[in-house]
Amino acid sequence: MITLLIVLAPLAGVILTLPHEASRASYPPDLDGSSAELLPGVMDSSEVQYGGIESGQSASDSTGASLSSLWSYSTVTEDRYDHALHGDQHELTPYFQDYENATNITAQLGSTAYLNCRVNRLRDKTVSWVRRDGDKIKLLTWGLHTYSNDARYSLNFEHPNNWKLQIKYTQRRDQGSYECQVSTHPPKVLSVRLNIVAPVVEIIDERGSSVQEKFYKTGSTIELKCTISQMPQAQTFILWRHGDHMLNYDTSRGGISVKTDMSSSVIVSTLFIANATPKDSGNYTCSLGDVATGSVLVHVLNGEHPAAMQHGSGTKDLCSLSLVMVLATLTSILNCLSAAHAR
């Protein structure tokens, strides 16, 4: 019996060391050919046992520890591979800086419209602007180059990242949908809606109603009030003209002044002309550049008070005069016919 134990003892030692050697042989090698025990930051031989039996540990416990280490290595390696493959690529992808703030632009008719497109991390990609009209797409710019036949369109790059589309002298037909595109796969698109509004210019009377004709008495003060509404861009340069003659800076006549009030959403400009004479009669216009114009016909009279004519008495007198002239004409015709018949 003692002899049998002496023979089997070396064999038992060999069997107990097999899990240790097997686990080391089957463990995935590192990329440089070394074992996973040498991977810095993952695990080392002082922290993980890949096989063998420690004090108070069975062979099955040793095998479980080896499998657990193998699973940990596989998970960490997969995460690192995924980050190397996709992480850096995601960090290099271009993106729009102010996606929500640039999607709706309102410009005044005749002004210059700017459509912003700020792109971060552009790198080797290209920015282009297109005009979308239903299913039709028209290329306007590509990079810094303009491809539109309309000279009003151009690319106005603003450092460091604003690929700004500029549209000069906006017209009603410029209203619509535009797209800023980045040449990724698939392309990144920023949609911008451009709205064109035209100011409304009216010349009103004392009651605030639109008027096209006003009457004044010689020696009185002409007062014309012009209102301008629906202006997305505030402007103070409002011109008054008498015929083709500009009145804003007229010092030759004297007694002319212009007062402009911009305290509310509706701009009010008032023209004053003191000591009116018949020479001040004619067409007066209030204009906002070449965008919008309002006009009124002014009469300066020597006789009847203008208020009476504005309330209709002047119109009645004109009608009575016309009726008298018609009756006189009919009478003349009848007399001629009677004379001819008598002959």
mmCIF file of C-alpha atoms in Angstrom:
data_model
loop_
_atom_site.group_PDB
_atom_site.id
_atom_site.type_symbol
_atom_site.label_atom_id
_atom_site.label_comp_id
_atom_site.label_asym_id
_atom_site.label_seq_id
_atom_site.Cartn_x
_atom_site.Cartn_y
_atom_site.Cartn_z
ATOM 1 C CA MET A 1 0.000 0.000 0.000
ATOM 2 C CA ILE A 2 2.798 2.365 0.936
ATOM 3 C CA THR A 3 4.532 1.428 -2.287
ATOM 4 C CA LEU A 4 1.402 2.314 -4.321
ATOM 5 C CA LEU A 5 1.178 5.784 -2.712
ATOM 6 C CA ILE A 6 4.821 6.464 -3.479
ATOM 7 C CA VAL A 7 4.248 5.603 -7.162
ATOM 8 C CA LEU A 8 1.055 7.694 -7.564
ATOM 9 C CA ALA A 9 2.277 10.841 -5.762
ATOM 10 C CA PRO A 10 4.271 12.288 -8.744
ATOM 11 C CA LEU A 11 1.339 11.540 -11.088
ATOM 12 C CA ALA A 12 -1.080 13.480 -8.842
ATOM 13 C CA GLY A 13 1.213 16.503 -8.907
ATOM 14 C CA VAL A 14 1.257 16.507 -12.709
ATOM 15 C CA ILE A 15 -2.575 16.298 -12.900
ATOM 16 C CA LEU A 16 -3.058 19.214 -10.482
ATOM 17 C CA THR A 17 -0.834 21.494 -12.585
ATOM 18 C CA LEU A 18 -2.705 20.839 -15.882
ATOM 19 C CA PRO A 19 -5.483 23.547 -15.443
ATOM 20 C CA HIS A 20 -2.780 26.126 -14.864
ATOM 21 C CA GLU A 21 -0.886 25.308 -18.072
ATOM 22 C CA ALA A 22 -4.094 24.894 -20.135
ATOM 23 C CA SER A 23 -5.445 28.267 -19.143
ATOM 24 C CA ARG A 24 -2.189 30.001 -20.026
ATOM 25 C CA ALA A 25 -2.066 28.279 -23.420
ATOM 26 C CA SER A 26 -5.657 29.085 -24.362
ATOM 27 C CA TYR A 27 -5.655 32.755 -23.265
ATOM 28 C CA PRO A 28 -5.844 35.206 -26.249
ATOM 29 C CA PRO A 29 -2.461 36.762 -26.996
ATOM 30 C CA ASP A 30 -2.032 40.519 -27.237
ATOM 31 C CA LEU A 31 -1.568 42.256 -30.571
ATOM 32 C CA ASP A 32 2.196 42.318 -30.143
ATOM 33 C CA GLY A 33 2.341 38.570 -29.471
ATOM 34 C CA SER A 34 2.668 38.776 -25.670
ATOM 35 C CA SER A 35 0.173 37.238 -23.292
ATOM 36 C CA ALA A 36 -2.713 39.188 -21.752
ATOM 37 C CA GLU A 37 -0.865 39.207 -18.444
ATOM 38 C CA LEU A 38 1.353 41.961 -19.896
ATOM 39 C CA LEU A 39 -1.527 44.299 -20.948
ATOM 40 C CA PRO A 40 -1.095 47.488 -18.906
ATOM 41 C CA GLY A 41 -4.265 48.884 -17.373
ATOM 42 C CA VAL A 42 -6.261 45.685 -17.938
ATOM 43 C CA MET A 43 -4.843 43.022 -15.610
ATOM 44 C CA ASP A 44 -1.484 41.609 -14.567
ATOM 45 C CA SER A 45 -0.153 38.481 -13.004
ATOM 46 C CA SER A 46 -0.230 40.018 -9.516
ATOM 47 C CA GLU A 47 -4.011 40.643 -9.694
ATOM 48 C CA VAL A 48 -5.350 37.584 -11.554
ATOM 49 C CA GLN A 49 -4.408 33.920 -11.339
ATOM 50 C CA TYR A 50 -4.893 32.079 -14.609
ATOM 51 C CA GLY A 51 -4.486 28.568 -13.229
ATOM 52 C CA GLY A 52 -3.008 26.534 -10.406
ATOM 53 C CA ILE A 53 -4.259 26.108 -6.849
ATOM 54 C CA GLU A 54 -3.637 28.591 -4.099
ATOM 55 C CA SER A 55 -3.838 27.824 -0.403
ATOM 56 C CA GLY A 56 -7.435 26.903 0.493
ATOM 57 C CA GLN A 57 -8.540 26.838 -3.191
ATOM 58 C CA SER A 58 -9.817 23.817 -5.107
ATOM 59 C CA ALA A 59 -9.108 22.975 -8.735
ATOM 60 C CA SER A 60 -12.668 23.933 -9.777
ATOM 61 C CA ASP A 61 -12.249 27.382 -8.153
ATOM 62 C CA SER A 62 -9.067 27.905 -10.147
ATOM 63 C CA THR A 63 -10.803 27.010 -13.422
ATOM 64 C CA GLY A 64 -13.681 29.448 -12.654
ATOM 65 C CA ALA A 65 -11.216 32.260 -12.001
ATOM 66 C CA SER A 66 -9.539 31.600 -15.338
ATOM 67 C CA LEU A 67 -12.866 31.751 -17.237
ATOM 68 C CA SER A 68 -13.822 34.973 -15.424
ATOM 69 C CA SER A 69 -10.522 36.572 -16.423
ATOM 70 C CA LEU A 70 -11.007 35.462 -20.028
ATOM 71 C CA TRP A 71 -14.489 37.064 -20.122
ATOM 72 C CA SER A 72 -13.142 40.334 -18.692
ATOM 73 C CA TYR A 73 -10.386 40.471 -21.264
ATOM 74 C CA SER A 74 -12.794 39.824 -24.134
ATOM 75 C CA THR A 75 -15.189 42.593 -23.008
ATOM 76 C CA VAL A 76 -12.483 45.220 -22.525
ATOM 77 C CA THR A 77 -10.822 44.366 -25.831
ATOM 78 C CA GLU A 78 -14.157 44.610 -27.699
ATOM 79 C CA ASP A 79 -14.923 48.029 -26.153
ATOM 80 C CA ARG A 80 -11.484 49.317 -27.102
ATOM 81 C CA TYR A 81 -11.854 48.050 -30.653
ATOM 82 C CA ASP A 82 -15.292 49.649 -31.033
ATOM 83 C CA HIS A 83 -13.989 52.987 -29.757
ATOM 84 C CA ALA A 84 -11.007 52.830 -32.102
ATOM 85 C CA LEU A 85 -13.268 52.071 -35.065
ATOM 86 C CA HIS A 86 -16.255 54.387 -34.372
ATOM 87 C CA GLY A 87 -15.362 56.758 -31.555
ATOM 88 C CA ASP A 88 -12.879 58.932 -33.414
ATOM 89 C CA GLN A 89 -15.057 58.889 -36.516
ATOM 90 C CA HIS A 90 -17.987 60.283 -34.498
ATOM 91 C CA GLU A 91 -15.807 63.002 -33.020
ATOM 92 C CA LEU A 92 -14.738 64.136 -36.520
ATOM 93 C CA THR A 93 -18.267 64.408 -37.947
ATOM 94 C CA PRO A 94 -19.290 67.974 -38.973
ATOM 95 C CA TYR A 95 -22.323 69.481 -37.274
ATOM 96 C CA PHE A 96 -24.373 72.700 -37.465
ATOM 97 C CA GLN A 97 -23.674 75.100 -34.613
ATOM 98 C CA ASP A 98 -27.068 76.847 -34.431
ATOM 99 C CA TYR A 99 -29.444 74.373 -36.005
ATOM 100 C CA GLU A 100 -32.665 75.762 -34.470
ATOM 101 C CA ASN A 101 -31.953 79.493 -34.674
ATOM 102 C CA ALA A 102 -31.340 79.726 -38.426
ATOM 103 C CA THR A 103 -34.389 78.004 -39.880
ATOM 104 C CA ASN A 104 -36.690 81.018 -40.421
ATOM 105 C CA ILE A 105 -35.471 84.332 -41.841
ATOM 106 C CA THR A 106 -37.545 87.425 -42.652
ATOM 107 C CA ALA A 107 -36.174 90.117 -44.960
ATOM 108 C CA GLN A 108 -37.605 93.340 -46.261
ATOM 109 C CA LEU A 109 -38.334 93.700 -49.952
ATOM 110 C CA GLY A 110 -35.361 95.372 -51.654
ATOM 111 C CA SER A 111 -32.946 94.789 -48.769
ATOM 112 C CA THR A 112 -29.993 92.377 -48.504
ATOM 113 C CA ALA A 113 -30.836 89.012 -46.927
ATOM 114 C CA TYR A 114 -28.258 86.877 -45.099
ATOM 115 C CA LEU A 115 -28.789 83.146 -44.524
ATOM 116 C CA ASN A 116 -26.367 81.855 -41.887
ATOM 117 C CA CYS A 117 -24.857 78.373 -41.872
ATOM 118 C CA ARG A 118 -22.282 77.795 -39.130
ATOM 119 C CA VAL A 119 -20.541 74.433 -39.436
ATOM 120 C CA ASN A 120 -18.156 73.022 -36.836
ATOM 121 C CA ARG A 121 -15.515 70.329 -37.513
ATOM 122 C CA LEU A 122 -15.881 70.724 -41.275
ATOM 123 C CA ARG A 123 -12.316 69.461 -41.977
ATOM 124 C CA ASP A 124 -12.126 68.191 -45.574
ATOM 125 C CA LYS A 125 -15.869 68.403 -46.299
ATOM 126 C CA THR A 126 -17.531 71.043 -48.499
ATOM 127 C CA VAL A 127 -20.482 73.336 -47.807
ATOM 128 C CA SER A 128 -22.981 74.151 -50.549
ATOM 129 C CA TRP A 129 -26.207 76.163 -50.812
ATOM 130 C CA VAL A 130 -29.161 75.030 -52.939
ATOM 131 C CA ARG A 131 -32.596 76.493 -53.661
ATOM 132 C CA ARG A 132 -35.436 73.987 -53.357
ATOM 133 C CA ASP A 133 -38.641 74.539 -55.312
ATOM 134 C CA GLY A 134 -40.848 71.459 -54.964
ATOM 135 C CA ASP A 135 -38.933 68.592 -56.569
ATOM 136 C CA LYS A 136 -36.521 70.971 -58.297
ATOM 137 C CA ILE A 137 -33.143 71.755 -56.738
ATOM 138 C CA LYS A 138 -30.940 74.574 -58.015
ATOM 139 C CA LEU A 139 -27.278 74.796 -57.003
ATOM 140 C CA LEU A 140 -26.352 78.302 -55.818
ATOM 141 C CA THR A 141 -22.889 77.929 -54.263
ATOM 142 C CA TRP A 142 -20.270 75.203 -53.780
ATOM 143 C CA GLY A 143 -17.520 76.013 -51.334
ATOM 144 C CA LEU A 144 -16.489 79.602 -51.987
ATOM 145 C CA HIS A 145 -17.710 79.527 -55.602
ATOM 146 C CA THR A 146 -21.051 80.833 -56.884
ATOM 147 C CA TYR A 147 -22.871 78.835 -59.552
ATOM 148 C CA SER A 148 -26.084 80.865 -59.819
ATOM 149 C CA ASN A 149 -26.682 82.908 -62.964
ATOM 150 C CA ASP A 150 -28.311 85.545 -60.755
ATOM 151 C CA ALA A 151 -25.577 87.995 -59.725
ATOM 152 C CA ARG A 152 -27.530 88.929 -56.595
ATOM 153 C CA TYR A 153 -26.535 85.576 -55.022
ATOM 154 C CA SER A 154 -23.078 85.091 -53.516
ATOM 155 C CA LEU A 155 -21.231 83.231 -50.734
ATOM 156 C CA ASN A 156 -20.061 85.588 -47.994
ATOM 157 C CA PHE A 157 -17.818 83.521 -45.699
ATOM 158 C CA GLU A 158 -17.508 84.861 -42.170
ATOM 159 C CA HIS A 159 -14.589 83.602 -40.067
ATOM 160 C CA PRO A 160 -14.339 81.130 -38.475
ATOM 161 C CA ASN A 161 -17.210 78.885 -39.605
ATOM 162 C CA ASN A 162 -20.148 80.817 -41.098
ATOM 163 C CA TRP A 163 -20.879 79.897 -44.732
ATOM 164 C CA LYS A 164 -23.311 82.770 -45.204
ATOM 165 C CA LEU A 165 -25.490 83.035 -48.316
ATOM 166 C CA GLN A 166 -26.027 86.652 -49.388
ATOM 167 C CA ILE A 167 -28.984 87.780 -51.523
ATOM 168 C CA LYS A 168 -28.912 91.427 -52.608
ATOM 169 C CA TYR A 169 -31.936 93.543 -53.556
ATOM 170 C CA THR A 170 -34.414 90.870 -52.460
ATOM 171 C CA GLN A 171 -37.498 90.377 -54.582
ATOM 172 C CA ARG A 172 -40.763 88.607 -53.895
ATOM 173 C CA ARG A 173 -39.652 85.634 -56.006
ATOM 174 C CA ASP A 174 -36.721 85.062 -53.626
ATOM 175 C CA GLN A 175 -39.119 83.843 -50.954
ATOM 176 C CA GLY A 176 -38.931 80.090 -50.411
ATOM 177 C CA SER A 177 -36.863 77.190 -49.076
ATOM 178 C CA TYR A 178 -33.066 77.054 -49.087
ATOM 179 C CA GLU A 179 -30.717 74.305 -47.892
ATOM 180 C CA CYS A 180 -27.183 74.461 -46.542
ATOM 181 C CA GLN A 181 -25.591 71.054 -47.207
ATOM 182 C CA VAL A 182 -22.383 69.434 -45.959
ATOM 183 C CA SER A 183 -20.822 66.771 -48.214
ATOM 184 C CA THR A 184 -20.936 63.889 -45.731
ATOM 185 C CA HIS A 185 -22.481 60.504 -46.527
ATOM 186 C CA PRO A 186 -25.386 60.958 -46.322
ATOM 187 C CA PRO A 187 -25.264 64.783 -46.605
ATOM 188 C CA LYS A 188 -26.082 66.859 -43.552
ATOM 189 C CA VAL A 189 -28.805 69.409 -44.354
ATOM 190 C CA LEU A 190 -29.884 72.663 -42.680
ATOM 191 C CA SER A 191 -33.195 73.923 -44.100
ATOM 192 C CA VAL A 192 -33.849 77.676 -44.085
ATOM 193 C CA ARG A 193 -37.133 79.390 -44.959
ATOM 194 C CA LEU A 194 -36.780 82.925 -46.359
ATOM 195 C CA ASN A 195 -39.810 85.213 -46.069
ATOM 196 C CA ILE A 196 -39.994 88.497 -48.003
ATOM 197 C CA VAL A 197 -42.245 91.230 -46.643
ATOM 198 C CA ALA A 198 -43.121 94.559 -48.249
ATOM 199 C CA PRO A 199 -43.784 97.611 -46.058
ATOM 200 C CA VAL A 200 -47.196 99.234 -46.323
ATOM 201 C CA VAL A 201 -47.075 103.027 -46.832
ATOM 202 C CA GLU A 202 -50.189 105.176 -46.440
ATOM 203 C CA ILE A 203 -50.912 108.890 -46.176
ATOM 204 C CA ILE A 204 -53.749 109.436 -43.719
ATOM 205 C CA ASP A 205 -56.013 112.296 -42.657
ATOM 206 C CA GLU A 206 -56.788 113.634 -39.192
ATOM 207 C CA ARG A 207 -59.106 110.699 -38.507
ATOM 208 C CA GLY A 208 -56.478 108.089 -39.433
ATOM 209 C CA SER A 209 -58.159 107.129 -42.716
ATOM 210 C CA SER A 210 -56.240 106.745 -45.948
ATOM 211 C CA VAL A 211 -56.612 109.806 -48.137
ATOM 212 C CA GLN A 212 -55.689 110.594 -51.731
ATOM 213 C CA GLU A 213 -56.666 114.239 -51.960
ATOM 214 C CA LYS A 214 -56.470 117.163 -49.508
ATOM 215 C CA PHE A 215 -57.527 120.825 -49.693
ATOM 216 C CA TYR A 216 -55.899 123.758 -47.924
ATOM 217 C CA LYS A 217 -56.502 127.504 -47.802
ATOM 218 C CA THR A 218 -53.833 129.966 -48.835
ATOM 219 C CA GLY A 219 -51.716 130.972 -45.835
ATOM 220 C CA SER A 220 -52.549 127.822 -43.815
ATOM 221 C CA THR A 221 -50.081 125.071 -42.821
ATOM 222 C CA ILE A 222 -50.030 121.907 -44.901
ATOM 223 C CA GLU A 223 -49.785 118.860 -42.658
ATOM 224 C CA LEU A 224 -49.366 115.458 -44.293
ATOM 225 C CA LYS A 225 -49.044 112.318 -42.150
ATOM 226 C CA CYS A 226 -47.471 109.145 -43.559
ATOM 227 C CA THR A 227 -47.570 105.757 -41.802
ATOM 228 C CA ILE A 228 -45.278 102.821 -42.580
ATOM 229 C CA SER A 229 -46.064 99.345 -41.223
ATOM 230 C CA GLN A 230 -44.813 95.759 -41.668
ATOM 231 C CA MET A 231 -41.150 96.662 -41.451
ATOM 232 C CA PRO A 232 -38.910 93.807 -40.210
ATOM 233 C CA GLN A 233 -35.886 96.114 -40.394
ATOM 234 C CA ALA A 234 -36.131 99.510 -38.759
ATOM 235 C CA GLN A 235 -35.267 102.433 -41.022
ATOM 236 C CA THR A 236 -35.390 106.162 -40.441
ATOM 237 C CA PHE A 237 -34.614 107.303 -43.989
ATOM 238 C CA ILE A 238 -38.076 108.287 -45.203
ATOM 239 C CA LEU A 239 -38.269 110.696 -48.134
ATOM 240 C CA TRP A 240 -40.896 113.350 -48.856
ATOM 241 C CA ARG A 241 -41.175 114.752 -52.378
ATOM 242 C CA HIS A 242 -43.270 117.426 -54.067
ATOM 243 C CA GLY A 243 -43.341 116.182 -57.636
ATOM 244 C CA ASP A 244 -39.670 115.359 -58.308
ATOM 245 C CA HIS A 245 -38.348 117.806 -55.722
ATOM 246 C CA MET A 246 -37.112 116.320 -52.423
ATOM 247 C CA LEU A 247 -38.333 118.244 -49.388
ATOM 248 C CA ASN A 248 -36.418 116.655 -46.475
ATOM 249 C CA TYR A 249 -33.429 118.974 -46.805
ATOM 250 C CA ASP A 250 -35.043 121.862 -48.662
ATOM 251 C CA THR A 251 -33.906 125.236 -47.324
ATOM 252 C CA SER A 252 -34.736 127.366 -50.372
ATOM 253 C CA ARG A 253 -38.431 127.823 -49.598
ATOM 254 C CA GLY A 254 -38.341 127.881 -45.829
ATOM 255 C CA GLY A 255 -41.073 126.760 -43.465
ATOM 256 C CA ILE A 256 -40.653 123.028 -44.324
ATOM 257 C CA SER A 257 -40.011 120.467 -41.607
ATOM 258 C CA VAL A 258 -40.281 116.677 -41.219
ATOM 259 C CA LYS A 259 -40.908 114.854 -37.941
ATOM 260 C CA THR A 260 -40.526 111.049 -37.707
ATOM 261 C CA ASP A 261 -41.776 108.952 -34.782
ATOM 262 C CA MET A 262 -40.443 105.380 -34.443
ATOM 263 C CA SER A 263 -41.661 104.685 -30.916
ATOM 264 C CA SER A 264 -44.083 101.938 -32.011
ATOM 265 C CA SER A 265 -44.289 99.151 -34.576
ATOM 266 C CA VAL A 266 -45.782 101.645 -37.044
ATOM 267 C CA ILE A 267 -43.503 104.478 -38.166
ATOM 268 C CA VAL A 268 -45.195 107.864 -38.507
ATOM 269 C CA SER A 269 -43.587 110.628 -40.561
ATOM 270 C CA THR A 270 -45.253 114.052 -40.732
ATOM 271 C CA LEU A 271 -44.522 116.788 -43.258
ATOM 272 C CA PHE A 272 -45.238 120.427 -42.339
ATOM 273 C CA ILE A 273 -45.305 123.284 -44.868
ATOM 274 C CA ALA A 274 -46.067 126.712 -43.404
ATOM 275 C CA ASN A 275 -47.790 129.607 -45.233
ATOM 276 C CA ALA A 276 -49.138 127.530 -48.107
ATOM 277 C CA THR A 277 -49.549 129.167 -51.516
ATOM 278 C CA PRO A 278 -51.086 127.889 -54.745
ATOM 279 C CA LYS A 279 -47.550 127.004 -55.854
ATOM 280 C CA ASP A 280 -47.546 124.333 -53.133
ATOM 281 C CA SER A 281 -50.380 122.481 -54.884
ATOM 282 C CA GLY A 282 -49.514 119.191 -56.559
ATOM 283 C CA ASN A 283 -48.615 115.568 -55.864
ATOM 284 C CA TYR A 284 -46.780 114.693 -52.634
ATOM 285 C CA THR A 285 -45.146 111.319 -52.018
ATOM 286 C CA CYS A 286 -43.800 109.599 -48.926
ATOM 287 C CA SER A 287 -41.399 106.784 -49.794
ATOM 288 C CA LEU A 288 -39.166 104.198 -48.181
ATOM 289 C CA GLY A 289 -36.367 104.080 -50.731
ATOM 290 C CA ASP A 290 -37.550 102.261 -53.833
ATOM 291 C CA VAL A 291 -39.505 99.704 -51.819
ATOM 292 C CA ALA A 292 -42.866 101.363 -51.103
ATOM 293 C CA THR A 293 -44.509 104.726 -51.754
ATOM 294 C CA GLY A 294 -47.667 106.555 -50.699
ATOM 295 C CA SER A 295 -49.002 109.669 -52.427
ATOM 296 C CA VAL A 296 -51.616 112.418 -52.014
ATOM 297 C CA LEU A 297 -52.831 115.251 -54.257
ATOM 298 C CA VAL A 298 -52.838 118.642 -52.502
ATOM 299 C CA HIS A 299 -54.937 121.679 -53.555
ATOM 300 C CA VAL A 300 -54.192 125.138 -52.133
ATOM 301 C CA LEU A 301 -57.186 127.437 -52.784
ATOM 302 C CA ASN A 302 -57.657 131.180 -52.600
ATOM 303 C CA GLY A 303 -61.438 131.160 -52.100
ATOM 304 C CA GLU A 304 -63.622 128.777 -50.139
ATOM 305 C CA HIS A 305 -62.426 127.260 -46.887
ATOM 306 C CA PRO A 306 -60.980 123.832 -47.722
ATOM 307 C CA ALA A 307 -62.877 122.088 -44.909
ATOM 308 C CA ALA A 308 -66.169 122.860 -46.638
ATOM 309 C CA MET A 309 -64.989 121.224 -49.817
ATOM 310 C CA GLN A 310 -63.705 118.182 -47.914
ATOM 311 C CA HIS A 311 -67.165 117.760 -46.376
ATOM 312 C CA GLY A 312 -68.770 117.754 -49.818
ATOM 313 C CA SER A 313 -70.098 121.295 -50.393
ATOM 314 C CA GLY A 314 -67.360 121.940 -52.900
ATOM 315 C CA THR A 315 -68.370 118.835 -54.797
ATOM 316 C CA LYS A 316 -72.017 119.988 -54.841
ATOM 317 C CA ASP A 317 -70.987 123.368 -56.249
ATOM 318 C CA LEU A 318 -69.016 121.649 -58.971
ATOM 319 C CA CYS A 319 -71.994 119.475 -59.800
ATOM 320 C CA SER A 320 -74.310 122.510 -59.939
ATOM 321 C CA LEU A 321 -71.894 124.300 -62.245
ATOM 322 C CA SER A 322 -71.691 121.299 -64.511
ATOM 323 C CA LEU A 323 -75.484 121.062 -64.627
ATOM 324 C CA VAL A 324 -75.791 124.740 -65.589
ATOM 325 C CA MET A 325 -73.268 124.263 -68.380
ATOM 326 C CA VAL A 326 -75.147 121.231 -69.694
ATOM 327 C CA LEU A 327 -78.462 123.140 -69.666
ATOM 328 C CA ALA A 328 -76.866 126.088 -71.427
ATOM 329 C CA THR A 329 -75.481 123.786 -74.078
ATOM 330 C CA LEU A 330 -78.859 122.116 -74.594
ATOM 331 C CA THR A 331 -80.529 125.507 -74.855
ATOM 332 C CA SER A 332 -78.066 126.610 -77.515
ATOM 333 C CA ILE A 333 -78.670 123.426 -79.468
ATOM 334 C CA LEU A 334 -82.414 123.837 -79.304
ATOM 335 C CA ASN A 335 -82.199 127.453 -80.466
ATOM 336 C CA CYS A 336 -80.075 126.417 -83.407
ATOM 337 C CA LEU A 337 -82.546 123.695 -84.333
ATOM 338 C CA SER A 338 -85.489 126.100 -84.105
ATOM 339 C CA ALA A 339 -83.743 128.638 -86.294
ATOM 340 C CA ALA A 340 -82.944 126.016 -88.876
ATOM 341 C CA HIS A 341 -86.512 124.782 -88.875
ATOM 342 C CA ALA A 342 -87.890 128.306 -89.328
ATOM 343 C CA ARG A 343 -85.821 128.727 -92.466
#
